[in-house]
Short mmCIF file of C-alpha atoms in Angstrom, two decimals:
data_model
loop_
_atom_site.label_atom_id
_atom_site.label_comp_id
_atom_site.label_asym_id
_atom_site.label_seq_id
_atom_site.Cartn_x
_atom_site.Cartn_y
_atom_site.Cartn_z
CA ASP A 1214 0.00 0.00 0.00
CA ILE A 1215 1.06 3.57 -0.66
CA GLN A 1216 2.23 5.49 2.41
CA MET A 1217 1.83 9.25 2.70
CA THR A 1218 4.29 11.18 4.86
CA GLN A 1219 3.11 14.65 5.77
CA SER A 1220 5.14 17.36 7.49
CA PRO A 1221 5.26 19.16 9.75
CA SER A 1222 2.85 17.62 12.23
CA THR A 1223 2.21 21.00 13.84
CA LEU A 1224 2.80 24.50 12.59
CA SER A 1225 2.43 27.90 14.27
CA ALA A 1226 1.77 30.96 12.15
CA SER A 1227 0.30 34.44 12.38
CA VAL A 1228 -2.79 35.88 10.78
CA GLY A 1229 -1.70 37.36 7.47
CA GLY A 1230 1.23 34.99 7.17
CA ARG A 1231 2.06 32.28 4.66
CA ILE A 1232 2.59 28.58 5.29
CA THR A 1233 3.52 25.50 3.32
CA ILE A 1234 2.75 21.88 4.19
CA THR A 1235 4.47 19.05 2.35
CA CYS A 1236 3.37 15.53 1.57
CA ARG A 1237 5.51 12.73 0.18
CA ALA A 1238 4.18 9.51 -1.35
CA SER A 1239 6.06 6.21 -1.01
CA GLN A 1240 5.66 5.70 -4.75
CA SER A 1241 4.48 7.76 -7.68
CA ILE A 1242 0.81 8.73 -7.56
CA SER A 1243 0.86 10.94 -10.67
CA ASN A 1244 -1.27 13.95 -9.68
CA ARG A 1245 -3.94 12.04 -7.75
CA LEU A 1246 -3.48 14.01 -4.58
CA ALA A 1247 -6.08 15.91 -2.60
CA TRP A 1248 -5.87 18.28 0.36
CA TYR A 1249 -8.58 18.57 3.03
CA GLN A 1250 -9.23 20.97 5.88
CA LYS A 1251 -10.58 19.44 9.10
CA LYS A 1252 -12.06 21.31 12.03
CA PRO A 1253 -13.22 19.72 15.30
CA GLY A 1254 -16.77 18.44 15.12
CA GLN A 1255 -16.99 18.95 11.36
CA ALA A 1256 -16.53 16.75 8.34
CA PRO A 1257 -13.38 17.29 6.28
CA LYS A 1258 -13.61 19.82 3.48
CA LEU A 1259 -12.01 19.30 0.08
CA LEU A 1260 -9.67 22.17 -0.82
CA ILE A 1261 -7.46 20.94 -3.65
CA TYR A 1262 -7.74 17.95 -6.01
CA GLU A 1263 -5.48 16.61 -8.74
CA ALA A 1264 -2.61 18.16 -6.78
CA SER A 1265 -3.23 21.73 -7.93
CA SER A 1266 -6.90 22.21 -8.87
CA LEU A 1267 -8.83 24.49 -6.54
CA GLU A 1268 -12.19 23.11 -5.48
CA SER A 1269 -15.14 25.32 -6.29
CA GLY A 1270 -15.83 27.86 -3.57
CA VAL A 1271 -12.40 27.56 -1.93
CA PRO A 1272 -10.55 30.89 -1.58
CA SER A 1273 -7.68 31.50 -3.97
CA ARG A 1274 -5.22 31.95 -1.08
CA PHE A 1275 -5.09 28.14 -1.04
CA SER A 1276 -2.87 26.53 -3.65
CA GLY A 1277 -1.34 23.15 -4.30
CA SER A 1278 1.56 21.90 -6.36
CA GLY A 1279 3.58 18.80 -7.14
CA SER A 1280 3.40 15.53 -9.00
CA GLY A 1281 4.83 12.05 -8.71
CA THR A 1282 5.85 11.72 -5.08
CA GLN A 1283 6.32 15.28 -3.77
CA PHE A 1284 3.44 17.66 -3.09
CA SER A 1285 2.76 20.82 -1.16
CA LEU A 1286 -0.12 22.95 0.06
CA THR A 1287 0.43 26.69 0.48
CA ILE A 1288 -1.87 29.12 2.23
CA ASN A 1289 -1.23 32.81 1.66
CA SER A 1290 -2.53 35.66 3.79
CA LEU A 1291 -3.72 33.39 6.61
CA GLN A 1292 -7.18 34.18 7.94
CA PRO A 1293 -8.49 33.26 11.43
CA ASP A 1294 -10.78 30.67 9.83
CA ASP A 1295 -7.78 28.84 8.33
CA PHE A 1296 -6.46 27.55 11.66
CA ALA A 1297 -7.38 23.88 11.47
CA THR A 1298 -5.84 20.51 10.68
CA TYR A 1299 -4.88 19.72 7.09
CA TYR A 1300 -4.60 16.30 5.48
CA CYS A 1301 -3.22 15.14 2.18
CA GLN A 1302 -4.75 12.07 0.52
CA GLN A 1303 -3.66 9.94 -2.39
CA TYR A 1304 -6.36 8.34 -4.54
CA ASN A 1305 -4.18 6.78 -7.20
CA SER A 1306 -4.10 3.31 -5.68
CA ARG A 1307 -6.83 2.81 -3.14
CA TYR A 1308 -6.82 5.66 -0.66
CA THR A 1309 -4.37 6.83 1.98
CA PHE A 1310 -4.27 9.94 4.14
CA GLY A 1311 -1.23 11.68 5.51
CA GLN A 1312 -0.89 11.98 9.29
CA GLY A 1313 -2.22 15.54 9.33
CA THR A 1314 -0.78 18.98 10.09
CA LYS A 1315 -2.29 21.06 12.84
CA LEU A 1316 -2.04 24.76 12.04
CA GLU A 1317 -2.06 26.86 15.19
CA ILE A 1318 -2.19 30.60 15.76
CA LYS A 1319 1.12 32.10 16.88
CA GLU B 1351 -26.28 18.80 -4.61
CA VAL B 1352 -25.46 15.45 -3.06
CA GLN B 1353 -26.11 15.14 0.65
CA LEU B 1354 -25.18 12.24 2.92
CA ILE B 1355 -27.13 11.74 6.14
CA GLN B 1356 -25.77 9.27 8.69
CA SER B 1357 -27.45 7.45 11.53
CA GLY B 1358 -27.00 8.58 15.11
CA ALA B 1359 -24.40 7.98 17.79
CA GLU B 1360 -23.91 4.51 19.23
CA VAL B 1361 -22.56 3.15 22.49
CA LYS B 1362 -21.43 -0.46 22.29
CA LYS B 1363 -19.77 -3.02 24.51
CA PRO B 1364 -16.50 -4.71 23.51
CA GLU B 1365 -16.79 -7.76 21.28
CA THR B 1366 -20.18 -6.66 19.92
CA SER B 1367 -20.94 -5.12 16.51
CA VAL B 1368 -22.17 -1.78 15.26
CA LYS B 1369 -23.91 -0.90 12.01
CA ILE B 1370 -24.03 2.67 10.73
CA SER B 1371 -26.14 3.82 7.81
CA CYS B 1372 -25.61 6.60 5.26
CA LYS B 1373 -28.45 7.84 3.05
CA LEU B 1374 -27.66 9.71 -0.15
CA SER B 1375 -29.96 12.38 -1.54
CA GLY B 1376 -29.64 14.89 -4.35
CA GLY B 1377 -28.08 12.43 -6.75
CA THR B 1378 -28.46 9.03 -8.39
CA PHE B 1379 -27.31 6.56 -5.75
CA THR B 1380 -26.18 3.93 -8.25
CA ALA B 1381 -23.77 6.46 -9.85
CA TYR B 1382 -21.62 6.77 -6.74
CA TYR B 1383 -19.04 4.88 -4.76
CA ILE B 1384 -19.59 5.33 -1.04
CA HIS B 1385 -16.49 5.31 1.14
CA TRP B 1386 -16.09 5.07 4.91
CA VAL B 1387 -13.42 6.98 6.84
CA LYS B 1388 -12.49 6.64 10.53
CA GLU B 1389 -11.36 9.49 12.76
CA ALA B 1390 -10.22 8.21 16.16
CA PRO B 1391 -9.65 10.70 19.03
CA GLY B 1392 -6.29 12.39 18.57
CA LYS B 1393 -5.62 10.33 15.47
CA GLY B 1394 -5.85 11.18 11.82
CA LEU B 1395 -8.18 10.08 9.07
CA GLU B 1396 -8.16 6.46 7.98
CA TRP B 1397 -9.77 4.96 4.88
CA MET B 1398 -11.78 1.85 5.73
CA GLY B 1399 -13.29 0.78 2.45
CA LEU B 1400 -15.78 1.52 -0.28
CA VAL B 1401 -18.86 0.10 -1.96
CA ASP B 1402 -20.10 0.53 -5.51
CA GLY B 1403 -23.64 1.89 -5.34
CA GLN B 1404 -24.47 0.18 -8.61
CA ASP B 1405 -23.59 -3.42 -7.86
CA GLY B 1406 -22.51 -3.59 -4.22
CA GLU B 1407 -18.92 -4.55 -5.02
CA THR B 1408 -16.60 -3.70 -2.17
CA VAL B 1409 -12.94 -2.90 -1.56
CA TYR B 1410 -11.61 -2.88 1.98
CA GLY B 1411 -8.55 -1.31 3.52
CA PRO B 1412 -5.99 -3.81 4.81
CA LYS B 1413 -6.37 -2.81 8.43
CA PHE B 1414 -10.14 -3.40 8.42
CA ARG B 1415 -10.46 -6.35 6.07
CA GLY B 1416 -12.15 -9.24 7.85
CA ARG B 1417 -13.81 -7.07 10.47
CA VAL B 1418 -15.82 -4.61 8.40
CA THR B 1419 -18.69 -5.20 6.00
CA ILE B 1420 -20.02 -2.46 3.74
CA THR B 1421 -23.35 -2.98 2.00
CA VAL B 1422 -25.86 -1.04 -0.08
CA ASP B 1423 -29.61 -0.96 -0.39
CA ALA B 1424 -30.29 0.80 -3.68
CA SER B 1425 -34.04 0.75 -3.00
CA THR B 1426 -33.49 3.22 -0.16
CA ASP B 1427 -30.34 4.95 -1.49
CA THR B 1428 -28.52 3.82 1.63
CA ALA B 1429 -25.08 2.40 2.33
CA SER B 1430 -24.20 0.75 5.62
CA MET B 1431 -20.99 -0.10 7.40
CA GLU B 1432 -20.85 -2.86 10.01
CA LEU B 1433 -17.82 -3.26 12.25
CA ASN B 1434 -17.46 -6.46 14.26
CA SER B 1435 -15.54 -7.56 17.34
CA LEU B 1436 -15.45 -4.03 18.68
CA ARG B 1437 -12.60 -2.95 20.93
CA SER B 1438 -11.73 0.30 22.65
CA GLU B 1439 -9.57 1.43 19.72
CA ASP B 1440 -12.71 1.46 17.57
CA THR B 1441 -14.05 4.43 19.54
CA ALA B 1442 -14.14 7.04 16.82
CA VAL B 1443 -16.22 9.18 14.53
CA TYR B 1444 -17.04 7.37 11.29
CA PHE B 1445 -17.79 9.34 8.13
CA CYS B 1446 -19.33 8.23 4.88
CA THR B 1447 -18.16 10.18 1.87
CA THR B 1448 -18.22 10.18 -1.89
CA GLY B 1449 -16.78 12.01 -4.86
CA SER B 1450 -17.75 12.70 -8.43
CA GLY B 1451 -18.99 9.25 -9.29
CA ASP B 1452 -15.73 7.99 -10.67
CA PHE B 1453 -13.95 5.07 -8.99
CA VAL B 1454 -10.88 7.28 -8.65
CA SER B 1455 -12.07 10.51 -7.13
CA PRO B 1456 -11.40 12.83 -4.19
CA TYR B 1457 -14.15 13.22 -1.61
CA ARG B 1458 -16.45 16.15 -2.30
CA PHE B 1459 -19.44 15.17 -0.21
CA TRP B 1460 -19.40 14.01 3.40
CA GLY B 1461 -21.88 12.78 5.95
CA GLN B 1462 -22.03 14.54 9.29
CA GLY B 1463 -20.18 11.72 11.05
CA THR B 1464 -21.36 9.11 13.55
CA LEU B 1465 -19.71 8.78 16.94
CA VAL B 1466 -19.22 5.20 18.08
CA THR B 1467 -18.15 4.71 21.68
CA VAL B 1468 -16.91 1.29 22.76
CA SER B 1469 -17.01 0.87 26.50
CA SER B 1470 -17.75 -1.88 28.98
#
């Protein structure tokens, strides 16, 4: 099975700042990589699919890049609502999530 | 738009079973694959398996194979997930989810989650 290694596990940033989360696949997954935002008590929300496509309704400050085995999620101009946990997921061969990155307010 | 409505919270004793349902509305049930995802306290998201809404074919994740059964009832647009031989580590919120209707698809639509508590 494909393993997804996400880093960092926690991240502190300020409102208005910029962050990047990385995700590495144990083997090539082409561009079949999604990013989700998860808040306590809520279902995950799809942000990015096919590594770099922005889901409808998601603010443009979210962006994704990468292909093969290396991927990243960048959030520009952090807003208070962005502080949450973020997961990558590969859907090239079955489905695997990364361990998650908790984004905290500095 | 597709909506997924799950059954309510459950409290179960160890070694028993739990069955959670997930009803799809706003779309053609047989066009979708319904997946189940586990979120244990303090843990991440874990894919459990999926079922084809058209023919009931299933694929299970390696960690859950043998202990989970996912079924569909197309007459009621409902998928169900049964987990057997419950243990404390099964205490979690379980989500049903689906994508665009393709077998390979990210998850656009999610149920509200069902909390399962395993306690003696």
